[in-house]
PDB file of C-alpha atoms in Angstrom:
ATOM      1  CA  TYR A   1      -0.008   0.019   0.015  1.00  0.00           C
ATOM      2  CA  THR A   2       2.746   2.440   1.006  1.00  0.00           C
ATOM      3  CA  LEU A   3       4.770   1.763  -2.151  1.00  0.00           C
ATOM      4  CA  ALA A   4       1.759   1.628  -4.454  1.00  0.00           C
ATOM      5  CA  TYR A   5       0.027   4.742  -3.138  1.00  0.00           C
ATOM      6  CA  PRO A   6       2.610   6.844  -1.268  1.00  0.00           C
ATOM      7  CA  ARG A   7       0.535  10.092  -1.588  1.00  0.00           C
ATOM      8  CA  GLN A   8      -2.159   8.386   0.486  1.00  0.00           C
ATOM      9  CA  ALA A   9       0.011   6.254   2.689  1.00  0.00           C
ATOM     10  CA  PHE A  10       2.058   9.090   4.215  1.00  0.00           C
ATOM     11  CA  PRO A  11      -0.945  11.170   5.370  1.00  0.00           C
ATOM     12  CA  ALA A  12      -2.282   7.855   6.847  1.00  0.00           C
ATOM     13  CA  LEU A  13       1.046   7.511   8.677  1.00  0.00           C
ATOM     14  CA  VAL A  14       0.674  11.075  10.098  1.00  0.00           C
ATOM     15  CA  ASP A  15      -2.807  10.172  11.225  1.00  0.00           C
ATOM     16  CA  SER A  16      -1.558   7.060  12.946  1.00  0.00           C
ATOM     17  CA  VAL A  17       0.965   9.061  14.904  1.00  0.00           C
ATOM     18  CA  ALA A  18      -1.775  11.516  15.914  1.00  0.00           C
ATOM     19  CA  ALA A  19      -3.942   8.618  17.082  1.00  0.00           C
ATOM     20  CA  MET A  20      -1.059   7.227  19.098  1.00  0.00           C
ATOM     21  CA  LEU A  21      -0.645  10.486  20.928  1.00  0.00           C
ATOM     22  CA  SER A  22      -4.386  11.268  21.428  1.00  0.00           C
ATOM     23  CA  ARG A  23      -7.458   9.182  21.896  1.00  0.00           C
ATOM     24  CA  GLN A  24      -9.539  12.139  20.669  1.00  0.00           C
ATOM     25  CA  ALA A  25      -7.651  12.134  17.386  1.00  0.00           C
ATOM     26  CA  ASP A  26      -8.229   8.403  17.190  1.00  0.00           C
ATOM     27  CA  TYR A  27     -11.981   8.932  17.499  1.00  0.00           C
ATOM     28  CA  ALA A  28     -12.016  11.741  15.028  1.00  0.00           C
ATOM     29  CA  ILE A  29     -10.142   9.742  12.460  1.00  0.00           C
ATOM     30  CA  ASP A  30     -12.515   6.763  12.973  1.00  0.00           C
ATOM     31  CA  ASP A  31     -15.512   9.087  12.487  1.00  0.00           C
ATOM     32  CA  ASP A  32     -13.966  10.409   9.296  1.00  0.00           C
ATOM     33  CA  LEU A  33     -13.660   6.864   7.926  1.00  0.00           C
ATOM     34  CA  LYS A  34     -17.326   6.166   8.780  1.00  0.00           C
ATOM     35  CA  ALA A  35     -18.295   9.408   7.033  1.00  0.00           C
ATOM     36  CA  ARG A  36     -16.705   8.556   3.757  1.00  0.00           C
ATOM     37  CA  PRO A  37     -18.964   8.375   0.677  1.00  0.00           C
ATOM     38  CA  ASN A  38     -18.228   4.675   0.288  1.00  0.00           C
ATOM     39  CA  SER A  39     -18.830   3.774   3.953  1.00  0.00           C
ATOM     40  CA  MET A  40     -22.135   1.863   3.122  1.00  0.00           C
ATOM     41  CA  ASP A  41     -20.225  -0.097   0.514  1.00  0.00           C
ATOM     42  CA  TYR A  42     -17.584  -1.021   3.098  1.00  0.00           C
ATOM     43  CA  GLU A  43     -20.353  -2.616   5.174  1.00  0.00           C
ATOM     44  CA  VAL A  44     -22.095  -4.272   2.284  1.00  0.00           C
ATOM     45  CA  GLY A  45     -18.848  -5.724   0.933  1.00  0.00           C
ATOM     46  CA  GLY A  46     -17.590  -6.880   4.324  1.00  0.00           C
ATOM     47  CA  LEU A  47     -14.572  -4.621   4.568  1.00  0.00           C
ATOM     48  CA  ASP A  48     -12.925  -5.200   7.859  1.00  0.00           C
ATOM     49  CA  GLN A  49     -12.618  -2.148  10.156  1.00  0.00           C
ATOM     50  CA  THR A  50     -10.806  -3.258  13.374  1.00  0.00           C
ATOM     51  CA  VAL A  51     -11.735  -1.813  16.747  1.00  0.00           C
ATOM     52  CA  ALA A  52      -9.871  -0.558  19.890  1.00  0.00           C
ATOM     53  CA  ASP A  53     -11.921  -2.732  22.339  1.00  0.00           C
ATOM     54  CA  GLY A  54     -13.978  -5.825  22.080  1.00  0.00           C
ATOM     55  CA  PRO A  55     -13.321  -9.384  20.969  1.00  0.00           C
ATOM     56  CA  LEU A  56      -9.784 -10.206  19.979  1.00  0.00           C
ATOM     57  CA  SER A  57     -11.084 -11.369  16.603  1.00  0.00           C
ATOM     58  CA  LYS A  58     -12.208  -7.816  15.805  1.00  0.00           C
ATOM     59  CA  ARG A  59      -8.760  -6.316  16.638  1.00  0.00           C
ATOM     60  CA  GLU A  60      -5.590  -6.198  14.657  1.00  0.00           C
ATOM     61  CA  GLU A  61      -3.760  -9.543  15.053  1.00  0.00           C
ATOM     62  CA  THR A  62      -0.251  -8.235  14.895  1.00  0.00           C
ATOM     63  CA  MET A  63      -0.707  -5.858  17.822  1.00  0.00           C
ATOM     64  CA  ARG A  64      -3.371  -6.603  20.351  1.00  0.00           C
ATOM     65  CA  SER A  65      -3.562  -7.601  24.035  1.00  0.00           C
ATOM     66  CA  GLY A  66      -6.544  -8.354  26.140  1.00  0.00           C
ATOM     67  CA  LEU A  67      -4.329  -8.345  29.222  1.00  0.00           C
ATOM     68  CA  ALA A  68      -2.949  -4.826  28.402  1.00  0.00           C
ATOM     69  CA  SER A  69      -6.519  -3.595  27.885  1.00  0.00           C
ATOM     70  CA  TRP A  70      -7.584  -4.969  31.249  1.00  0.00           C
ATOM     71  CA  MET A  71      -4.478  -3.481  33.057  1.00  0.00           C
ATOM     72  CA  ALA A  72      -5.102  -0.066  31.408  1.00  0.00           C
ATOM     73  CA  HIS A  73      -8.572   0.171  32.861  1.00  0.00           C
ATOM     74  CA  GLN A  74      -7.417  -0.511  36.458  1.00  0.00           C
ATOM     75  CA  LYS A  75      -7.746   2.503  38.700  1.00  0.00           C
ATOM     76  CA  GLY A  76      -5.685   3.680  41.704  1.00  0.00           C
ATOM     77  CA  LEU A  77      -2.050   4.515  42.359  1.00  0.00           C
ATOM     78  CA  ALA A  78      -1.176   0.923  43.178  1.00  0.00           C
ATOM     79  CA  TRP A  79      -1.870  -0.097  39.540  1.00  0.00           C
ATOM     80  CA  ALA A  80       0.215   2.663  38.026  1.00  0.00           C
ATOM     81  CA  PRO A  81       3.399   0.560  37.481  1.00  0.00           C
ATOM     82  CA  VAL A  82       1.462  -1.819  35.229  1.00  0.00           C
ATOM     83  CA  ARG A  83      -1.113   0.625  33.928  1.00  0.00           C
ATOM     84  CA  TRP A  84       1.372   3.002  32.334  1.00  0.00           C
ATOM     85  CA  PRO A  85       3.230   0.364  30.257  1.00  0.00           C
ATOM     86  CA  ALA A  86      -0.191  -1.006  29.242  1.00  0.00           C
ATOM     87  CA  GLU A  87      -1.260   2.389  28.087  1.00  0.00           C
ATOM     88  CA  ALA A  88       1.928   2.711  25.989  1.00  0.00           C
ATOM     89  CA  LEU A  89       1.257  -0.657  24.336  1.00  0.00           C
ATOM     90  CA  LEU A  90      -2.384   0.386  23.590  1.00  0.00           C
ATOM     91  CA  ALA A  91      -1.102   3.662  22.071  1.00  0.00           C
ATOM     92  CA  GLY A  92       0.924   1.615  19.618  1.00  0.00           C
ATOM     93  CA  GLU A  93      -2.158  -0.505  18.926  1.00  0.00           C
ATOM     94  CA  ARG A  94      -4.123   2.650  18.150  1.00  0.00           C
ATOM     95  CA  ALA A  95      -1.478   3.845  15.704  1.00  0.00           C
ATOM     96  CA  PHE A  96      -1.304   0.505  13.899  1.00  0.00           C
ATOM     97  CA  ARG A  97      -5.128   0.091  13.825  1.00  0.00           C
ATOM     98  CA  THR A  98      -5.562   3.641  12.436  1.00  0.00           C
ATOM     99  CA  PHE A  99      -3.101   3.052   9.680  1.00  0.00           C
ATOM    100  CA  THR A 100      -4.538  -0.335   8.632  1.00  0.00           C
ATOM    101  CA  ASN A 101      -8.117   0.823   8.759  1.00  0.00           C
ATOM    102  CA  THR A 102      -7.228   3.770   6.562  1.00  0.00           C
ATOM    103  CA  MET A 103      -5.282   1.543   4.220  1.00  0.00           C
ATOM    104  CA  ARG A 104      -8.238  -0.742   3.726  1.00  0.00           C
ATOM    105  CA  ALA A 105     -10.591   2.126   3.079  1.00  0.00           C
ATOM    106  CA  ASP A 106      -8.167   3.817   0.660  1.00  0.00           C
ATOM    107  CA  LEU A 107      -7.558   0.583  -1.249  1.00  0.00           C
ATOM    108  CA  PHE A 108     -11.345  -0.001  -1.482  1.00  0.00           C
ATOM    109  CA  ASP A 109     -11.930   3.538  -2.753  1.00  0.00           C
ATOM    110  CA  ASN A 110      -9.182   3.295  -5.333  1.00  0.00           C
ATOM    111  CA  MET A 111     -10.378  -0.060  -6.643  1.00  0.00           C
ATOM    112  CA  LYS A 112     -14.002   0.986  -6.713  1.00  0.00           C
ATOM    113  CA  ALA A 113     -13.117   4.084  -8.737  1.00  0.00           C
ATOM    114  CA  SER A 114     -11.236   1.882 -11.171  1.00  0.00           C
ATOM    115  CA  VAL A 115     -14.262  -0.404 -11.642  1.00  0.00           C
ATOM    116  CA  GLN A 116     -16.606   2.559 -12.091  1.00  0.00           C
ATOM    117  CA  ALA A 117     -14.235   4.028 -14.711  1.00  0.00           C
ATOM    118  CA  SER A 118     -14.269   0.721 -16.626  1.00  0.00           C
ATOM    119  CA  ARG A 119     -18.052   0.312 -16.634  1.00  0.00           C
ATOM    120  CA  PRO A 120     -19.875   3.475 -15.370  1.00  0.00           C
ATOM    121  CA  GLY A 121     -23.151   3.090 -13.521  1.00  0.00           C
ATOM    122  CA  THR A 122     -22.959  -0.670 -13.038  1.00  0.00           C
ATOM    123  CA  TRP A 123     -21.552  -0.961  -9.568  1.00  0.00           C
ATOM    124  CA  THR A 124     -23.183  -3.873  -7.654  1.00  0.00           C
ATOM    125  CA  GLU A 125     -23.197  -5.545  -4.258  1.00  0.00           C
ATOM    126  CA  ASP A 126     -21.069  -8.368  -5.734  1.00  0.00           C
ATOM    127  CA  ASP A 127     -18.536  -5.908  -6.846  1.00  0.00           C
ATOM    128  CA  ALA A 128     -18.333  -4.473  -3.317  1.00  0.00           C
ATOM    129  CA  LYS A 129     -17.646  -8.011  -1.918  1.00  0.00           C
ATOM    130  CA  VAL A 130     -14.923  -8.740  -4.422  1.00  0.00           C
ATOM    131  CA  ILE A 131     -13.186  -5.443  -3.838  1.00  0.00           C
ATOM    132  CA  ALA A 132     -13.584  -5.666  -0.034  1.00  0.00           C
ATOM    133  CA  ASN A 133     -12.002  -9.061  -0.088  1.00  0.00           C
ATOM    134  CA  ALA A 134      -9.076  -7.758  -2.073  1.00  0.00           C
ATOM    135  CA  ALA A 135      -8.565  -4.888   0.359  1.00  0.00           C
ATOM    136  CA  ASN A 136      -8.854  -7.264   3.395  1.00  0.00           C
ATOM    137  CA  VAL A 137      -6.283  -9.686   1.903  1.00  0.00           C
ATOM    138  CA  ALA A 138      -3.842  -6.852   1.092  1.00  0.00           C
ATOM    139  CA  SER A 139      -4.015  -5.719   4.720  1.00  0.00           C
ATOM    140  CA  GLY A 140      -3.782  -9.020   6.571  1.00  0.00           C
ATOM    141  CA  ARG A 141      -7.504  -9.623   7.182  1.00  0.00           C
ATOM    142  CA  GLY A 142      -8.226 -12.350   4.630  1.00  0.00           C
ATOM    143  CA  ARG A 143     -10.935 -14.836   5.685  1.00  0.00           C
ATOM    144  CA  LEU A 144      -9.671 -18.109   7.101  1.00  0.00           C
ATOM    145  CA  PRO A 145     -11.174 -21.396   5.795  1.00  0.00           C
ATOM    146  CA  TRP A 146     -14.113 -22.925   7.680  1.00  0.00           C
ATOM    147  CA  ARG A 147     -15.291 -19.401   8.584  1.00  0.00           C
ATOM    148  CA  SER A 148     -12.836 -19.367  11.455  1.00  0.00           C
ATOM    149  CA  ASP A 149     -12.176 -15.938  13.057  1.00  0.00           C
ATOM    150  CA  GLY A 150      -8.637 -16.944  13.918  1.00  0.00           C
ATOM    151  CA  THR A 151      -9.066 -16.672  17.720  1.00  0.00           C
ATOM    152  CA  LEU A 152      -8.422 -20.356  18.389  1.00  0.00           C
ATOM    153  CA  LEU A 153      -5.560 -20.577  15.913  1.00  0.00           C
ATOM    154  CA  SER A 154      -3.962 -17.543  17.473  1.00  0.00           C
ATOM    155  CA  ARG A 155      -3.352 -19.639  20.628  1.00  0.00           C
ATOM    156  CA  ILE A 156      -0.967 -21.672  18.557  1.00  0.00           C
ATOM    157  CA  PHE A 157       0.277 -19.374  15.718  1.00  0.00           C
ATOM    158  CA  PHE A 158       1.165 -15.749  15.658  1.00  0.00           C
ATOM    159  CA  ALA A 159      -1.377 -13.733  13.592  1.00  0.00           C
ATOM    160  CA  PRO A 160      -2.921 -16.576  11.582  1.00  0.00           C
ATOM    161  CA  ARG A 161      -5.132 -14.346   9.485  1.00  0.00           C
ATOM    162  CA  TRP A 162      -2.095 -12.245   8.484  1.00  0.00           C
ATOM    163  CA  VAL A 163      -0.155 -15.417   7.497  1.00  0.00           C
ATOM    164  CA  TRP A 164      -3.161 -16.768   5.596  1.00  0.00           C
ATOM    165  CA  SER A 165      -3.571 -13.424   3.821  1.00  0.00           C
ATOM    166  CA  THR A 166       0.082 -13.625   2.717  1.00  0.00           C
ATOM    167  CA  ALA A 167      -0.644 -16.992   1.088  1.00  0.00           C
ATOM    168  CA  GLN A 168      -3.814 -15.645  -0.529  1.00  0.00           C
ATOM    169  CA  ALA A 169      -2.032 -12.630  -1.934  1.00  0.00           C
ATOM    170  CA  ALA A 170       0.790 -14.774  -3.210  1.00  0.00           C
ATOM    171  CA  VAL A 171      -1.504 -17.029  -5.204  1.00  0.00           C
ATOM    172  CA  GLY A 172      -3.667 -14.148  -6.470  1.00  0.00           C
ATOM    173  CA  GLN A 173      -6.831 -15.191  -4.569  1.00  0.00           C
ATOM    174  CA  PRO A 174      -8.379 -11.709  -4.864  1.00  0.00           C
ATOM    175  CA  LEU A 175      -8.420 -12.181  -8.627  1.00  0.00           C
ATOM    176  CA  TRP A 176     -10.302 -15.496  -8.565  1.00  0.00           C
ATOM    177  CA  LYS A 177     -13.799 -13.875  -8.450  1.00  0.00           C
ATOM    178  CA  GLY A 178     -15.403 -11.020 -10.201  1.00  0.00           C
ATOM    179  CA  ASP A 179     -15.330  -9.870 -13.856  1.00  0.00           C
ATOM    180  CA  ARG A 180     -12.833  -8.115 -16.030  1.00  0.00           C
ATOM    181  CA  ALA A 181     -13.435  -4.733 -14.460  1.00  0.00           C
ATOM    182  CA  THR A 182     -12.826  -5.931 -10.897  1.00  0.00           C
ATOM    183  CA  ARG A 183      -9.846  -7.968 -11.956  1.00  0.00           C
ATOM    184  CA  MET A 184      -8.324  -4.984 -13.710  1.00  0.00           C
ATOM    185  CA  ALA A 185      -8.826  -2.851 -10.622  1.00  0.00           C
ATOM    186  CA  ILE A 186      -7.222  -5.463  -8.364  1.00  0.00           C
ATOM    187  CA  GLY A 187      -4.493  -6.110 -10.863  1.00  0.00           C
ATOM    188  CA  LYS A 188      -3.543  -2.422 -10.824  1.00  0.00           C
ATOM    189  CA  VAL A 189      -2.822  -2.680  -7.121  1.00  0.00           C
ATOM    190  CA  TYR A 190      -0.560  -5.670  -7.695  1.00  0.00           C
ATOM    191  CA  VAL A 191       1.244  -3.921 -10.525  1.00  0.00           C
ATOM    192  CA  ARG A 192       1.702  -0.617  -8.598  1.00  0.00           C
ATOM    193  CA  SER A 193       2.910  -2.532  -5.570  1.00  0.00           C
ATOM    194  CA  ALA A 194       5.457  -4.515  -7.676  1.00  0.00           C
ATOM    195  CA  ILE A 195       6.762  -1.362  -9.410  1.00  0.00           C
ATOM    196  CA  GLY A 196       6.994   0.457  -6.106  1.00  0.00           C
ATOM    197  CA  MET A 197       8.832  -2.490  -4.423  1.00  0.00           C
ATOM    198  CA  ALA A 198      11.268  -2.752  -7.393  1.00  0.00           C
ATOM    199  CA  ALA A 199      11.973   0.962  -7.195  1.00  0.00           C
ATOM    200  CA  TYR A 200      12.509   0.845  -3.457  1.00  0.00           C
ATOM    201  CA  MET A 201      14.768  -2.167  -3.584  1.00  0.00           C
ATOM    202  CA  THR A 202      16.820  -0.649  -6.417  1.00  0.00           C
ATOM    203  CA  ILE A 203      17.333   2.653  -4.570  1.00  0.00           C
ATOM    204  CA  ARG A 204      18.158   0.762  -1.343  1.00  0.00           C
ATOM    205  CA  HIS A 205      20.727  -1.343  -3.144  1.00  0.00           C
ATOM    206  CA  LEU A 206      22.363   1.765  -4.684  1.00  0.00           C
ATOM    207  CA  VAL A 207      22.460   3.602  -1.415  1.00  0.00           C
ATOM    208  CA  TYR A 208      24.127   0.681   0.398  1.00  0.00           C
ATOM    209  CA  SER A 209      26.495   0.049  -2.501  1.00  0.00           C
ATOM    210  CA  LEU A 210      27.719   3.589  -2.649  1.00  0.00           C
ATOM    211  CA  GLY A 211      28.090   3.690   1.159  1.00  0.00           C
ATOM    212  CA  ALA A 212      30.061   0.461   1.357  1.00  0.00           C
ATOM    213  CA  ASP A 213      33.668   0.848   2.660  1.00  0.00           C
ATOM    214  CA  ASP A 214      34.816  -2.456   1.178  1.00  0.00           C
ATOM    215  CA  GLU A 215      33.610  -5.642  -0.594  1.00  0.00           C
ATOM    216  CA  GLU A 216      32.516  -7.172   2.755  1.00  0.00           C
ATOM    217  CA  HIS A 217      29.986  -4.428   3.195  1.00  0.00           C
ATOM    218  CA  GLU A 218      28.641  -4.574  -0.343  1.00  0.00           C
ATOM    219  CA  PRO A 219      25.024  -5.739  -0.378  1.00  0.00           C
ATOM    220  CA  THR A 220      24.488  -9.368  -1.340  1.00  0.00           C
ATOM    221  CA  TYR A 221      21.443 -11.539  -1.901  1.00  0.00           C
ATOM    222  CA  GLU A 222      20.414 -15.176  -1.467  1.00  0.00           C
ATOM    223  CA  TRP A 223      17.987 -16.713  -4.005  1.00  0.00           C
ATOM    224  CA  ASP A 224      17.911 -20.340  -2.902  1.00  0.00           C
ATOM    225  CA  LEU A 225      14.361 -20.908  -1.627  1.00  0.00           C
ATOM    226  CA  ARG A 226      15.616 -23.413   0.939  1.00  0.00           C
ATOM    227  CA  SER A 227      17.564 -20.658   2.780  1.00  0.00           C
ATOM    228  CA  SER A 228      15.929 -18.398   5.431  1.00  0.00           C
ATOM    229  CA  ASN A 229      17.881 -15.542   3.848  1.00  0.00           C
ATOM    230  CA  VAL A 230      16.051 -15.823   0.454  1.00  0.00           C
ATOM    231  CA  GLY A 231      15.114 -12.438  -0.897  1.00  0.00           C
ATOM    232  CA  LYS A 232      16.847 -10.518   1.871  1.00  0.00           C
ATOM    233  CA  MET A 233      19.607  -8.023   1.311  1.00  0.00           C
ATOM    234  CA  LYS A 234      22.626  -8.886   3.459  1.00  0.00           C
ATOM    235  CA  VAL A 235      25.098  -6.158   4.448  1.00  0.00           C
ATOM    236  CA  GLY A 236      27.858  -7.448   6.673  1.00  0.00           C
ATOM    237  CA  GLU A 237      25.939  -9.436   9.354  1.00  0.00           C
ATOM    238  CA  THR A 238      22.777  -7.394   8.941  1.00  0.00           C
ATOM    239  CA  ARG A 239      19.833  -8.744   6.852  1.00  0.00           C
ATOM    240  CA  LEU A 240      17.052  -6.481   5.533  1.00  0.00           C
ATOM    241  CA  ASP A 241      13.737  -8.140   4.686  1.00  0.00           C
ATOM    242  CA  SER A 242      10.975  -6.313   2.754  1.00  0.00           C
ATOM    243  CA  GLY A 243       8.992  -9.369   1.750  1.00  0.00           C
ATOM    244  CA  ARG A 244       5.962  -9.025   4.135  1.00  0.00           C
ATOM    245  CA  GLY A 245       6.265 -12.746   4.858  1.00  0.00           C
ATOM    246  CA  PHE A 246       6.197 -13.984   1.265  1.00  0.00           C
ATOM    247  CA  PHE A 247       9.790 -15.241   1.343  1.00  0.00           C
ATOM    248  CA  GLN A 248       9.336 -17.100   4.665  1.00  0.00           C
ATOM    249  CA  LEU A 249       6.280 -18.829   3.261  1.00  0.00           C
ATOM    250  CA  ALA A 250       8.141 -19.835   0.089  1.00  0.00           C
ATOM    251  CA  THR A 251      11.035 -21.136   2.199  1.00  0.00           C
ATOM    252  CA  LEU A 252       8.674 -23.264   4.302  1.00  0.00           C
ATOM    253  CA  ILE A 253       7.100 -24.822   1.190  1.00  0.00           C
ATOM    254  CA  ALA A 254      10.488 -25.412  -0.483  1.00  0.00           C
ATOM    255  CA  ARG A 255      11.891 -27.085   2.644  1.00  0.00           C
ATOM    256  CA  VAL A 256       8.857 -29.282   3.171  1.00  0.00           C
ATOM    257  CA  VAL A 257       8.636 -30.357  -0.431  1.00  0.00           C
ATOM    258  CA  THR A 258      12.348 -31.043  -0.971  1.00  0.00           C
ATOM    259  CA  GLY A 259      13.081 -32.224   2.560  1.00  0.00           C
ATOM    260  CA  GLN A 260      16.158 -30.021   2.546  1.00  0.00           C
ATOM    261  CA  THR A 261      17.382 -26.874   4.201  1.00  0.00           C
ATOM    262  CA  LYS A 262      20.238 -24.524   3.396  1.00  0.00           C
ATOM    263  CA  THR A 263      22.185 -23.364   6.519  1.00  0.00           C
ATOM    264  CA  GLN A 264      23.796 -19.941   7.078  1.00  0.00           C
ATOM    265  CA  THR A 265      27.116 -21.446   5.976  1.00  0.00           C
ATOM    266  CA  GLY A 266      25.647 -22.652   2.753  1.00  0.00           C
ATOM    267  CA  GLU A 267      25.524 -26.347   3.666  1.00  0.00           C
ATOM    268  CA  ILE A 268      22.511 -28.356   2.311  1.00  0.00           C
ATOM    269  CA  ARG A 269      21.050 -30.653   5.019  1.00  0.00           C
ATOM    270  CA  ARG A 270      18.093 -33.005   5.000  1.00  0.00           C
ATOM    271  CA  ILE A 271      15.345 -32.149   7.496  1.00  0.00           C
ATOM    272  CA  GLY A 272      13.473 -35.428   7.561  1.00  0.00           C
ATOM    273  CA  PRO A 273      12.964 -38.741   5.831  1.00  0.00           C
ATOM    274  CA  GLY A 274      11.068 -37.135   2.943  1.00  0.00           C
ATOM    275  CA  LEU A 275       7.942 -35.187   2.148  1.00  0.00           C
ATOM    276  CA  PHE A 276       6.183 -34.251   5.402  1.00  0.00           C
ATOM    277  CA  GLY A 277       9.002 -36.108   7.051  1.00  0.00           C
ATOM    278  CA  GLY A 278       8.114 -36.157  10.745  1.00  0.00           C
ATOM    279  CA  GLU A 279       9.296 -34.115  13.729  1.00  0.00           C
ATOM    280  CA  ASP A 280      12.047 -32.219  11.876  1.00  0.00           C
ATOM    281  CA  THR A 281       9.559 -30.871   9.278  1.00  0.00           C
ATOM    282  CA  THR A 282       7.280 -29.794  12.218  1.00  0.00           C
ATOM    283  CA  GLU A 283      10.188 -27.847  13.579  1.00  0.00           C
ATOM    284  CA  GLU A 284      10.523 -26.083  10.263  1.00  0.00           C
ATOM    285  CA  ALA A 285       6.930 -24.943  10.406  1.00  0.00           C
ATOM    286  CA  SER A 286       7.571 -23.743  13.975  1.00  0.00           C
ATOM    287  CA  TYR A 287      10.581 -21.848  12.715  1.00  0.00           C
ATOM    288  CA  TYR A 288       8.500 -20.183   9.997  1.00  0.00           C
ATOM    289  CA  ASN A 289       6.144 -18.919  12.681  1.00  0.00           C
ATOM    290  CA  GLU A 290       9.017 -17.464  14.655  1.00  0.00           C
ATOM    291  CA  GLU A 291      10.386 -15.799  11.499  1.00  0.00           C
ATOM    292  CA  ASP A 292       6.917 -14.282  10.934  1.00  0.00           C
ATOM    293  CA  VAL A 293       6.936 -12.838  14.445  1.00  0.00           C
ATOM    294  CA  ARG A 294      10.320 -11.166  13.841  1.00  0.00           C
TER     295      ARG A 294
END
């Protein structure tokens, strides 16, 4: 979103900082989103708009805490040592929620405008559902199978809906439904994101290359899918990852399918007796979850 629509993303970032510093700003920004001309279409299409309080399933997976919410509501001086850190965590949650809610609304508005430009006067409820799904997937709120809200899975995995959305985006799930106009609108988001990412990574490579003191600090890359460094830029001992979880998912699949892993030293090792090869493969899945957390 940021790379595809920077002129919208940076104001959203400013709003998120304002929401972090002030609950009143948070309420005002939320009211502005609800007052947008397409707000009814958000509801009809099922666009997710996460909330500050309420069930965990309605809050942003990557930053939420029922315990912090409870501690922040405790009164009295005795609770101050735990209430203040909890308030700080909730401030971060407000910032993240404000940004992602704005992102979903912006993406929906942009894609709807594209559909209406392709076939004026024919916007339907089905269009709203297709476009809302695309915006949800792009922002980590894709629907899990079996109509699960992710609450139970989150006891085992970190941010299951975010991980599932990564897989959906990777295989182009938002493009599976709809007609030519909706696919064109969603495809534009994919293309703009790819162009923005390519430009960002090119500029980043040039900056680090020009700033390198010697060959050891020249940026290098790993493209073997069996390595946890795939797609990351390595500068010295520092690795920079801009893959949003796509590379970790690709590495998990490659390791499970081949039964092999590539270590940091470049050695190729087997991870089990074959496809879905037992405990070692389970450990690879566990490692993927830890990578996603980082």
